[in-house]
PDB file of C-alpha atoms in Angstrom:
ATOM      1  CA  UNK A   1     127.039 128.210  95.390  1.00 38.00           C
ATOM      2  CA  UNK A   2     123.977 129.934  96.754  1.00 35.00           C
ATOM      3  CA  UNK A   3     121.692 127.672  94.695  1.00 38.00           C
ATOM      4  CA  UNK A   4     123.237 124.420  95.832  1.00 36.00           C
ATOM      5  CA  UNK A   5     123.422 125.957  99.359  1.00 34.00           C
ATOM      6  CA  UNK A   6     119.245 126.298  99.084  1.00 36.00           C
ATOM      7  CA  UNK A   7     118.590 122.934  97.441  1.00 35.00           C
ATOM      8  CA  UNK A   8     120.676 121.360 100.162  1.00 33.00           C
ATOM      9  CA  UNK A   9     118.443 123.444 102.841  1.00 34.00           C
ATOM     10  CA  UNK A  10     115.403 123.115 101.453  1.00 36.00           C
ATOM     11  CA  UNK A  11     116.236 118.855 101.246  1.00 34.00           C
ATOM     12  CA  UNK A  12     116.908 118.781 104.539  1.00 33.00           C
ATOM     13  CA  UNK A  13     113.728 120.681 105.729  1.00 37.00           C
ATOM     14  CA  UNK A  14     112.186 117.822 103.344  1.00 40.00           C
ATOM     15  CA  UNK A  15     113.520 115.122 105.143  1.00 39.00           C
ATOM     16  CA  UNK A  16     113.327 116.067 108.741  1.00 41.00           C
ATOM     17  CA  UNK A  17     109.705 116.703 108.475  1.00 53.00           C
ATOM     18  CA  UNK A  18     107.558 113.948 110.209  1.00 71.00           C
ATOM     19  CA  UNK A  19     105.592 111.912 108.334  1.00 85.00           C
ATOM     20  CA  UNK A  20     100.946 111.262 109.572  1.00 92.00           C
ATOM     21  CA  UNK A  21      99.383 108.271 109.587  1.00 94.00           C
ATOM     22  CA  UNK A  22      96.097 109.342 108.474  1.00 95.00           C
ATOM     23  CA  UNK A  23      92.915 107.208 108.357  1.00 96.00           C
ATOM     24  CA  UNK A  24      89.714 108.142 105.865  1.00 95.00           C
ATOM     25  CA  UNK A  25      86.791 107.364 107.225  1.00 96.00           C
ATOM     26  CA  UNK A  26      84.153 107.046 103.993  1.00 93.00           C
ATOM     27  CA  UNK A  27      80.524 107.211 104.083  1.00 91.00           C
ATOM     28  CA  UNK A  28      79.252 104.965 101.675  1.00 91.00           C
ATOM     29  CA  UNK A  29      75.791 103.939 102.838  1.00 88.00           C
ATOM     30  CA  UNK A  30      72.054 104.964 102.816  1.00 78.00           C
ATOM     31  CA  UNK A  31      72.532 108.590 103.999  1.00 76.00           C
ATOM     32  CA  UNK A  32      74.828 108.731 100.857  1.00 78.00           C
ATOM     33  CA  UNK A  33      72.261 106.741  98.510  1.00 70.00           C
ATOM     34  CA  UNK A  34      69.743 109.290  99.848  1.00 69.00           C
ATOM     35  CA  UNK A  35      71.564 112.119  97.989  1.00 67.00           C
ATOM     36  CA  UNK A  36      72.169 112.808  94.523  1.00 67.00           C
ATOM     37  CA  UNK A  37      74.872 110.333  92.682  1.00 66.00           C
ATOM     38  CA  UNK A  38      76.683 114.044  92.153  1.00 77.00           C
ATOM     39  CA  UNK A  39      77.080 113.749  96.220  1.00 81.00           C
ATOM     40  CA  UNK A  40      78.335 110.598  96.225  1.00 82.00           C
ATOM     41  CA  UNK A  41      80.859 111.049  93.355  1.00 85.00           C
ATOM     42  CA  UNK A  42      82.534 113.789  94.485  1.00 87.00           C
ATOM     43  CA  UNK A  43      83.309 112.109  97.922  1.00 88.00           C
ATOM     44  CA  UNK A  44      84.507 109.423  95.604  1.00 90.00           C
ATOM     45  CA  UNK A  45      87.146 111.806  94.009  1.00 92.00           C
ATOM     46  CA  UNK A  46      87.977 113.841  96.672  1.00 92.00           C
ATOM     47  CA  UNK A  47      89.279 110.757  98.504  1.00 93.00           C
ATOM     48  CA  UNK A  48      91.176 109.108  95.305  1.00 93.00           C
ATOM     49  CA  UNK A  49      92.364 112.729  95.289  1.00 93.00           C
ATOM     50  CA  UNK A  50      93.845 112.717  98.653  1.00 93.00           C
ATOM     51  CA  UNK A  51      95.653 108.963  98.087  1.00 94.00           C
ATOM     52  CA  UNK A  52      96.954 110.007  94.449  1.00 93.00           C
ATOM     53  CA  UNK A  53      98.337 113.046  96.581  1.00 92.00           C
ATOM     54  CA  UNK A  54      99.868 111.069  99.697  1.00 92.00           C
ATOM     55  CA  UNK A  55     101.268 108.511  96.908  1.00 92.00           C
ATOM     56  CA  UNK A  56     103.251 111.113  94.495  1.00 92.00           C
ATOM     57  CA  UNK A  57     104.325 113.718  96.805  1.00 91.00           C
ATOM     58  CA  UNK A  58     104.015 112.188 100.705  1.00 92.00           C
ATOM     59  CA  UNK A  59     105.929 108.736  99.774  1.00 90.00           C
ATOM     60  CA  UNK A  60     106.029 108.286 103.527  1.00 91.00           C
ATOM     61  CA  UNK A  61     103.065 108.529 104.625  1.00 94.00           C
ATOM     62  CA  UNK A  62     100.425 106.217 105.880  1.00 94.00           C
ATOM     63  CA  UNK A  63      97.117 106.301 104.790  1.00 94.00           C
ATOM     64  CA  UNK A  64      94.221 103.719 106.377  1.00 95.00           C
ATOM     65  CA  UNK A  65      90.397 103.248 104.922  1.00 96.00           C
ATOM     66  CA  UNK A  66      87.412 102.648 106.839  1.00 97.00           C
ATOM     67  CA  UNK A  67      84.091 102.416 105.023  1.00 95.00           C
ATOM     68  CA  UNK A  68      80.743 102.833 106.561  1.00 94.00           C
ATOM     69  CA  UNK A  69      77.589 101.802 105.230  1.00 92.00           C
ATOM     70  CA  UNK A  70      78.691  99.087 103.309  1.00 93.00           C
ATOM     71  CA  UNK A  71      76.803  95.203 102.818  1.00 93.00           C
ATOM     72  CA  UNK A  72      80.074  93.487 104.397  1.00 92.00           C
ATOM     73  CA  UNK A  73      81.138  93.802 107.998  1.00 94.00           C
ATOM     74  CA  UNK A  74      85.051  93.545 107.999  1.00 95.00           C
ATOM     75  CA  UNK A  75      86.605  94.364 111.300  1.00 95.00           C
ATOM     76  CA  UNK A  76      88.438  93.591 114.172  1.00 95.00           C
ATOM     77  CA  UNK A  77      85.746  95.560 116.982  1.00 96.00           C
ATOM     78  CA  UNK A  78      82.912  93.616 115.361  1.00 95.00           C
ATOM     79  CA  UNK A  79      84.717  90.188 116.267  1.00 93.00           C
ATOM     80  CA  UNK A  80      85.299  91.244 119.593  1.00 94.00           C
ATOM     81  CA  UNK A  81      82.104  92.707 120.404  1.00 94.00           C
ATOM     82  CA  UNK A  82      79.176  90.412 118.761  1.00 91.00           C
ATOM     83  CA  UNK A  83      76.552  92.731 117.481  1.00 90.00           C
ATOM     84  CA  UNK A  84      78.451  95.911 116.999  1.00 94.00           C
ATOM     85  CA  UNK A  85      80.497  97.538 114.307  1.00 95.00           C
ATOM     86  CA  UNK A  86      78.122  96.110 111.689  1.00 95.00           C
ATOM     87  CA  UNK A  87      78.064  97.234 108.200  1.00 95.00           C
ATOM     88  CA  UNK A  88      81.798  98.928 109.086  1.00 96.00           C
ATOM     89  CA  UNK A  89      84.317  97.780 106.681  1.00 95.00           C
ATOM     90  CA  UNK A  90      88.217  98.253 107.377  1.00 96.00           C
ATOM     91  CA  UNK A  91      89.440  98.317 103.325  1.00 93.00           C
ATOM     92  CA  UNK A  92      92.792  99.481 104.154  1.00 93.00           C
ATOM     93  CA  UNK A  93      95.112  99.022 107.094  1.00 92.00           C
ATOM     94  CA  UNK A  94      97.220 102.248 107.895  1.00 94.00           C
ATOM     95  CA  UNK A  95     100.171 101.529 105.641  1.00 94.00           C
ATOM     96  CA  UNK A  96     101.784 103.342 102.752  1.00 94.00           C
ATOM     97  CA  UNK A  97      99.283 103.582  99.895  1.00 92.00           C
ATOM     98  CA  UNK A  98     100.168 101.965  96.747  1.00 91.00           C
ATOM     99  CA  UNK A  99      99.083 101.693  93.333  1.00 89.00           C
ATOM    100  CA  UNK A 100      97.029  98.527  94.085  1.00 89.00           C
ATOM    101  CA  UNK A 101      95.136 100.449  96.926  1.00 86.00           C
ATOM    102  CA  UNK A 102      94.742 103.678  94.677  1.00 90.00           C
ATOM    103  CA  UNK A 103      92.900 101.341  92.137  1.00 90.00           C
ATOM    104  CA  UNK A 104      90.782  99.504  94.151  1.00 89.00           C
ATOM    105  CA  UNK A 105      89.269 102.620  95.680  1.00 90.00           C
ATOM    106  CA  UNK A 106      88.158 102.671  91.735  1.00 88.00           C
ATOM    107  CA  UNK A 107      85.563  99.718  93.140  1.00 91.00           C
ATOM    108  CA  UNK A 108      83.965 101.280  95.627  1.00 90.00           C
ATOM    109  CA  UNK A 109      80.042 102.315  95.676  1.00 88.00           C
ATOM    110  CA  UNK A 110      77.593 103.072  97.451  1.00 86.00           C
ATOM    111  CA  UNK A 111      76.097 100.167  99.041  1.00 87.00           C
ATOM    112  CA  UNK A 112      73.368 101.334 100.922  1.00 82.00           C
ATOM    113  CA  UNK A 113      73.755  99.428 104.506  1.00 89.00           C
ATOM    114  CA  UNK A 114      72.669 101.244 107.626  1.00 90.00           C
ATOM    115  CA  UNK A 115      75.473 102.006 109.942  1.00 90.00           C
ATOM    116  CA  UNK A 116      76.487 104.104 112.684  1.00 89.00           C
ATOM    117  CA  UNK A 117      78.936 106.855 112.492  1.00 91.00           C
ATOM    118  CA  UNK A 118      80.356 106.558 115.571  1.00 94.00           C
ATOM    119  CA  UNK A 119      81.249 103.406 114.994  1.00 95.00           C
ATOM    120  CA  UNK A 120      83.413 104.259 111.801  1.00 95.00           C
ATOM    121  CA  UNK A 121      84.844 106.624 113.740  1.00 96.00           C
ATOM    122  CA  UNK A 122      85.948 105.073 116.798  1.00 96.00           C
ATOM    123  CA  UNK A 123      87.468 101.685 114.424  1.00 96.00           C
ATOM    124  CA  UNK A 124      89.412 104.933 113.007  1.00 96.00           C
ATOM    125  CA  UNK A 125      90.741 105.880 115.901  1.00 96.00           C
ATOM    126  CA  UNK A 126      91.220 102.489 116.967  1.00 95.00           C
ATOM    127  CA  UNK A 127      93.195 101.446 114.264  1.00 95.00           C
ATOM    128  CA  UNK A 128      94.806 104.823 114.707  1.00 94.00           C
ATOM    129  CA  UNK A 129      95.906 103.834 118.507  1.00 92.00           C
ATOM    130  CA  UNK A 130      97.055 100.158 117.390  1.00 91.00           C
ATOM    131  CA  UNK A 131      99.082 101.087 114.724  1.00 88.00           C
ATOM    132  CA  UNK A 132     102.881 100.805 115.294  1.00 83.00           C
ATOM    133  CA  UNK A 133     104.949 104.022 114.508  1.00 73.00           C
ATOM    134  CA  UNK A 134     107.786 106.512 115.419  1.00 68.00           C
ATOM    135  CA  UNK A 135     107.286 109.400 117.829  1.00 73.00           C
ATOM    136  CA  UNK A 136     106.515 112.032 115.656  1.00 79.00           C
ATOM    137  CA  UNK A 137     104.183 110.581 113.546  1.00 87.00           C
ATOM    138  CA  UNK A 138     100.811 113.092 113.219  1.00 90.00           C
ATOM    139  CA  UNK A 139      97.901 110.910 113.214  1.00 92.00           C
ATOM    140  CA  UNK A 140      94.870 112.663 112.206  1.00 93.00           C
ATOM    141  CA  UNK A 141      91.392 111.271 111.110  1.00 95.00           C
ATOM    142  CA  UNK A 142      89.379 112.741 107.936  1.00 92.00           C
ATOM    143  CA  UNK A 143      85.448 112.148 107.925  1.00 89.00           C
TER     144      UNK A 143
END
């Protein structure tokens, strides 16, 4: 009785917690080309760490990529605001991470493009602000 009683407690806990939205912004330009390839592949894992992680045991949570640094500029601030945002690339919208997302991240390398970090940052935050979510939803950023 007692060990039912605790897996039905502990469930509950489980499912009452509130999920995050949680967006990664990634350095993947010069300053990370500048340092050894050691540098740049453990940022590499630590973030296919963290979405492995959110997909296995955080089903519900939401996970969103920004890189900065890279060639392409793919984002919704540099359209609005011509000359800005450059070299800031939005790879994943805040959504629940799936295996298609997980292997893609497989792709990614240092590209070398000059951007500012700022600028990663405050598409993080923007996307952060935009995105559409209950009450008590944690959004946090991770540089």
């Amino acid at each position: 009785f007692f060990s039912c009683l605790f897996f039905c407690v502990c469930v509950l806990c489980i499912s009452m917690a509130g999920h995050e939205a949680l967006c990664i912004v990634w350095d993947i330009g010069g300053t990370m080309m500048s340092r050894t390839d050691d540098a740049a592949n453990e940022a590499k894992k630590v973030v296919m760490m963290l979405v492995q992680n959110k997909i296995q045991f955080q089903p519900r949570d939401e996970l969103g990529i920004v890189l900065i640094g890279a060639k392409a500029t793919n984002n919704h601030l540099a359209d609005q605001f011509e000359g800005q945002y450059r070299h800031v690339d939005k790879r994943h919208s805040i959504r629940v991470p799936d295996l298609e997302s997980f292997k893609s991240l497989h792709e990614v390398q240092c590209e070398g493009a000059r951007a500012d970090f700022p600028d990663g940052l405050i598409l993080a935050t923007d996307l952060l602000f935009l995105h559409k979510c209950a009450k008590n939803v944690n959004k946090r950023i991770f540089l």
